[in-house]
Coordinates of C-alpha atoms in Angstrom, one line a residue:
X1 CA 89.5 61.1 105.7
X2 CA 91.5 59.9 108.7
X3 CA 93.3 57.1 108.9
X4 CA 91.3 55.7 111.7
X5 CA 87.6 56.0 109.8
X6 CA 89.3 54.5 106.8
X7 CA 89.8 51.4 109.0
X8 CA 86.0 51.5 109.5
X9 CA 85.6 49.5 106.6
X10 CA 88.8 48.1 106.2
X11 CA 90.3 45.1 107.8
X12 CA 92.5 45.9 110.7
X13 CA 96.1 46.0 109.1
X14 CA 97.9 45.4 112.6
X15 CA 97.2 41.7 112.1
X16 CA 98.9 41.3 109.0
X17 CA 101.6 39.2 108.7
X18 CA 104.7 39.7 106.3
X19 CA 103.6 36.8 103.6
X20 CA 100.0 38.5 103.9
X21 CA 99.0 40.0 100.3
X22 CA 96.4 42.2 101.0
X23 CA 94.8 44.3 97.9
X24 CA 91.8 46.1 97.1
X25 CA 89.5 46.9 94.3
X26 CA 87.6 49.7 93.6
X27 CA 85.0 49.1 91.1
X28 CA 83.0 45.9 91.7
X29 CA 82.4 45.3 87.9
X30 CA 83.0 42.3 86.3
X31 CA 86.7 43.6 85.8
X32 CA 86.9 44.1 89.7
X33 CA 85.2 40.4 90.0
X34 CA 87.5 38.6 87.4
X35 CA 90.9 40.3 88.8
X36 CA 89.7 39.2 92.5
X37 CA 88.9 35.8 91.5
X38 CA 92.4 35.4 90.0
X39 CA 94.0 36.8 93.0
X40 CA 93.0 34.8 95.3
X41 CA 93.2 31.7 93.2
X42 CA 96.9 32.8 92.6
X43 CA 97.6 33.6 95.9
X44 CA 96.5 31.6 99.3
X45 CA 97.4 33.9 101.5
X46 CA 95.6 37.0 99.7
X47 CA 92.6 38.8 100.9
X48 CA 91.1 41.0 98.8
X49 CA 88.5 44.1 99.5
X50 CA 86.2 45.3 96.7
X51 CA 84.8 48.4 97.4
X52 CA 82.7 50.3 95.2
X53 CA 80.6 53.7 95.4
X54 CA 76.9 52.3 95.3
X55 CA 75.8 49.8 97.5
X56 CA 75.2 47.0 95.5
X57 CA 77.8 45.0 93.3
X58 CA 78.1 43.6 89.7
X59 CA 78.6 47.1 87.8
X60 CA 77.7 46.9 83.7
X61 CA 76.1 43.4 84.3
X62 CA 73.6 44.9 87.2
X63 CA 73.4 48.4 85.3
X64 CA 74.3 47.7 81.9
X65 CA 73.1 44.5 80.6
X66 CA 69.4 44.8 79.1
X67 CA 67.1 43.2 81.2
X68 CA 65.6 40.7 78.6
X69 CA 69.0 39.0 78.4
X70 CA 69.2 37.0 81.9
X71 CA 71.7 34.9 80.2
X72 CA 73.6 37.6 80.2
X73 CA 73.6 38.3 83.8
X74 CA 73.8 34.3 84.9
X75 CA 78.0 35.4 85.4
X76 CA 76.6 37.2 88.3
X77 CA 76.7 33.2 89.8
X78 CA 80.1 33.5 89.4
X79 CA 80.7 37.1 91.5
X80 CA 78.6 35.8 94.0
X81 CA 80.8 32.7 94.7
X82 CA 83.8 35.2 94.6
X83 CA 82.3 37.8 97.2
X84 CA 81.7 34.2 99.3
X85 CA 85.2 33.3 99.6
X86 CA 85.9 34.0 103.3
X87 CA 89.6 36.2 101.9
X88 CA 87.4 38.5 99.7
X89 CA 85.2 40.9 101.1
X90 CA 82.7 43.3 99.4
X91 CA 82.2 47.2 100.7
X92 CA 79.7 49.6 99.5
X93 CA 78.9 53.3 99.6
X94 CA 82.5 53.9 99.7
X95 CA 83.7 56.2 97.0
X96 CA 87.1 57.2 95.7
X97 CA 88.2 60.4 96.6
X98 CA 85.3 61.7 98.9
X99 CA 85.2 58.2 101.5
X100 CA 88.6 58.0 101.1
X101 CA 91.5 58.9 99.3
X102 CA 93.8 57.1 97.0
X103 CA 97.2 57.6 99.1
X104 CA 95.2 56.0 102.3
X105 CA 94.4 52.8 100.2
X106 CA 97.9 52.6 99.5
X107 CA 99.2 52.8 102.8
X108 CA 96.7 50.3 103.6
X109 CA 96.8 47.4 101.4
X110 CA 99.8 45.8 99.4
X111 CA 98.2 46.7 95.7
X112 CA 95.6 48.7 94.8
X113 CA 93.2 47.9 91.4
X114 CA 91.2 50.8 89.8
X115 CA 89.0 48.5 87.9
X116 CA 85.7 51.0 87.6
X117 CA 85.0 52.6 84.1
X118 CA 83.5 55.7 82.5
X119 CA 80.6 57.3 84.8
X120 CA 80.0 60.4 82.3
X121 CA 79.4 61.4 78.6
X122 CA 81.6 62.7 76.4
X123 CA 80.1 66.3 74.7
X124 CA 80.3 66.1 71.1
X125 CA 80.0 69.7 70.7
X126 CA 76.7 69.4 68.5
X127 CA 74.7 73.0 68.7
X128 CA 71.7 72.2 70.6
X129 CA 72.4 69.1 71.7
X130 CA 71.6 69.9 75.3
X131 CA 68.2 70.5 74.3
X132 CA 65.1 68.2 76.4
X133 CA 64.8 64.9 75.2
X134 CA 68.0 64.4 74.5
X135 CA 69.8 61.5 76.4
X136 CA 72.6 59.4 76.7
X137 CA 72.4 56.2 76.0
X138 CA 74.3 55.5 78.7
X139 CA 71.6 57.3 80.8
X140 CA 68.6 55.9 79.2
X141 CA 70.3 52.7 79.9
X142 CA 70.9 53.3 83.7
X143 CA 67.5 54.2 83.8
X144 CA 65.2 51.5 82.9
X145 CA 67.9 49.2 84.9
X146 CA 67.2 51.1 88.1
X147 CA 71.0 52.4 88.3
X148 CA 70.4 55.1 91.3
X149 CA 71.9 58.4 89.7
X150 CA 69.4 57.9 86.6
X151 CA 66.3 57.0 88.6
X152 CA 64.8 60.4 87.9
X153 CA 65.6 60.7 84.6
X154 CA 61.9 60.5 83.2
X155 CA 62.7 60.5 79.6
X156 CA 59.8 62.0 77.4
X157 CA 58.0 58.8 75.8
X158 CA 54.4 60.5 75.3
X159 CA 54.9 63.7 73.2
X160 CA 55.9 62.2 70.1
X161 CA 55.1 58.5 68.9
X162 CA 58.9 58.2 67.2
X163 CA 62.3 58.1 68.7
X164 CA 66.0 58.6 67.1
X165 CA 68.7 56.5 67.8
X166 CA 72.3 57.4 67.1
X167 CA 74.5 54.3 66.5
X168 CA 73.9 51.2 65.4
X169 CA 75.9 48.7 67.5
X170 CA 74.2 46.2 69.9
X171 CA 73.4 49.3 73.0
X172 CA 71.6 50.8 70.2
X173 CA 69.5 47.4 69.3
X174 CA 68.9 47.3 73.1
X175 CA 67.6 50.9 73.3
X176 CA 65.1 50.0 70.4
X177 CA 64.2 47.1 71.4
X178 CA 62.8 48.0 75.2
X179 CA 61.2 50.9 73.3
X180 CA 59.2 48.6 71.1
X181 CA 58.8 45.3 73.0
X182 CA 55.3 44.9 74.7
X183 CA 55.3 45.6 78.2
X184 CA 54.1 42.4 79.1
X185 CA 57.2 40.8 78.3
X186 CA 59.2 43.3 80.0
X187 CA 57.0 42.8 82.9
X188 CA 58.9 38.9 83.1
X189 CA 62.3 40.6 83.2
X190 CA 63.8 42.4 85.8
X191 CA 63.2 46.0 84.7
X192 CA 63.0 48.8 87.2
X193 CA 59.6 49.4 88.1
X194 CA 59.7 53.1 87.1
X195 CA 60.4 52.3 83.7
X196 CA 58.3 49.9 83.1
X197 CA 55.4 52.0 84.2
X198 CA 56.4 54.6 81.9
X199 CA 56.6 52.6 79.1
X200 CA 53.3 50.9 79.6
X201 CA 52.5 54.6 78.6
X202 CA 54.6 55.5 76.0
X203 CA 53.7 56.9 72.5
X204 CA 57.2 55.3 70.7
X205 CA 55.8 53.3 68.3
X206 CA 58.4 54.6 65.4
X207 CA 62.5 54.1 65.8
X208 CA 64.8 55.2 63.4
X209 CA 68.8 54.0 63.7
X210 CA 70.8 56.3 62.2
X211 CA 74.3 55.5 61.5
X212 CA 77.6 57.2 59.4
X213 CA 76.7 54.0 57.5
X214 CA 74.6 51.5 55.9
X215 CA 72.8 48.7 57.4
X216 CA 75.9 46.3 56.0
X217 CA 78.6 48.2 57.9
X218 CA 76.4 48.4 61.5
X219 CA 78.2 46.8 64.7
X220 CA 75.6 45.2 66.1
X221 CA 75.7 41.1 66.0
X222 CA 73.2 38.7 64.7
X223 CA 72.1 37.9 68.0
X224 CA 70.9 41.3 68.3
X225 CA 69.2 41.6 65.3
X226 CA 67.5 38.3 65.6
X227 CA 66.1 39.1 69.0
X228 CA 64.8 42.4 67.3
X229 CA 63.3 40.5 64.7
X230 CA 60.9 38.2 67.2
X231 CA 59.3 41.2 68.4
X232 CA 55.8 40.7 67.5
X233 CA 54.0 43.0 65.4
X234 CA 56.8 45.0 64.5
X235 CA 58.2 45.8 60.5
X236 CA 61.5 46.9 59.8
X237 CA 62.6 48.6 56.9
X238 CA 65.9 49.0 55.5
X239 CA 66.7 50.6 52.3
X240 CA 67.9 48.4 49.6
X241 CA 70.9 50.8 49.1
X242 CA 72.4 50.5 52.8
X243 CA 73.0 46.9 52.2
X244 CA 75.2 47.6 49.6
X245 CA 79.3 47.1 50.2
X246 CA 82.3 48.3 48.8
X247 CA 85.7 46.4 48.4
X248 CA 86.9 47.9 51.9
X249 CA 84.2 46.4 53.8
X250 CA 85.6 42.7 52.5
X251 CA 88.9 43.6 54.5

């Protein structure tokens, strides 16, 4: 890109003066959020851009963060009033390396952040693990949070009335739980509208966790667990023998 289309969406730079910090942010997570806010607070005479590749901010809270746990997401208060500050400014649909390049951010601001995290899976090398109905948790995720690039991901809910898990930490609870939890509550929350209609159809009535582990060793919290508990209607069994510990579990 040329230097003159990257000013497009960047702040003119022949008006800055010499005690002028002026630094930008790619990734508008709350990593980009929390570095800005302590930027500018540090620094009066800082302005700071965040610019990030969709066109919306607030990164794992806004795609991430199940939508049954607004608590959660109440830090998005907290961006918001960031963004607000008249020295911060937020940019979308700009992406890193096809918008604009790295060296161009460079020569235009004082410091640049790369505050934006993993956008991909990591292959485990599994025979057939590329089969159909296989997802990513991060994609299944994405996907009933209305994240753009999963949108069409139309996971197969009706063929088979039970689902596997992989894991047992608190994305894993989170998985499980939209699966099971009536779609009358979800309707409350502020799932995507695709997904909600596709669960209102789905078969899932049957989720197994499956961990290297038992039950005792899982990385989910309480929280997690209790929330999966309230779930009405719903049994879960563990087997008396995955709740059992050994001496290195104490340490």
């Amino acid at each position: 890109m040329a230097l003159s289309k990257a000013l497009n969406f960047c702040r003119s730079v022949s008006t800055v003066s010499s005690e002028l910090l002026r630094v930008c942010i790619v990734g508008s997570g709350p990593a980009g959020f929390y570095t800005a806010d302590k930027i500018l607070k540090a620094h009066e005479g800082a302005e700071v851009d965040i610019v990030d590749r969709l066109p919306t901010p607030f990164g794992l809270v806004r795609s991430g963060v199940a939508p049954d746990h607004p608590e959660t997401k109440i830090v998005t208060n907290q961006f918001s009033r960031v963004a607000q500050n008249r020295r911060c400014s937020f940019i979308g649909n700009v992406s890193l390396g096809a918008s604009i390049s790295l060296a161009e951010l460079r020569e235009l601001y004082d410091a640049v952040v790369l505050s934006y995290g993993a956008e991909s899976d990591q292959a485990l090398g599994i025979p057939k693990e590329d089969l159909s109905g296989i997802y990513a948790a991060r994609e299944f995720v994405w996907w009933y949070n209305g994240h753009p690039d999963c949108r069409n991901l139309a996971p197969d809910l009706k063929s088979s009335d039970t689902a596997v898990i992989i894991g047992q930490g608190n994305v894993a609870l989170d998985v499980a739980r939209i699966l099971l939890r009536p779609t009358s509550e979800l309707a409350t929350t502020d799932i995507s509208f695709h997904a909600l209609a596709a669960l209102s159809e789905s078969s899932i009535r049957k989720v197994y966790l499956v961990g290297r582990r038992g039950a005792a060793q899982a990385a989910f919290t309480a929280k997690e667990l209790r929330e999966i508990l309230r779930i009405k209607d719903l049994s879960i069994e563990i087997r008396e023998a995955d709740l059992s510990k050994t001496p290195a579990d104490e340490n």
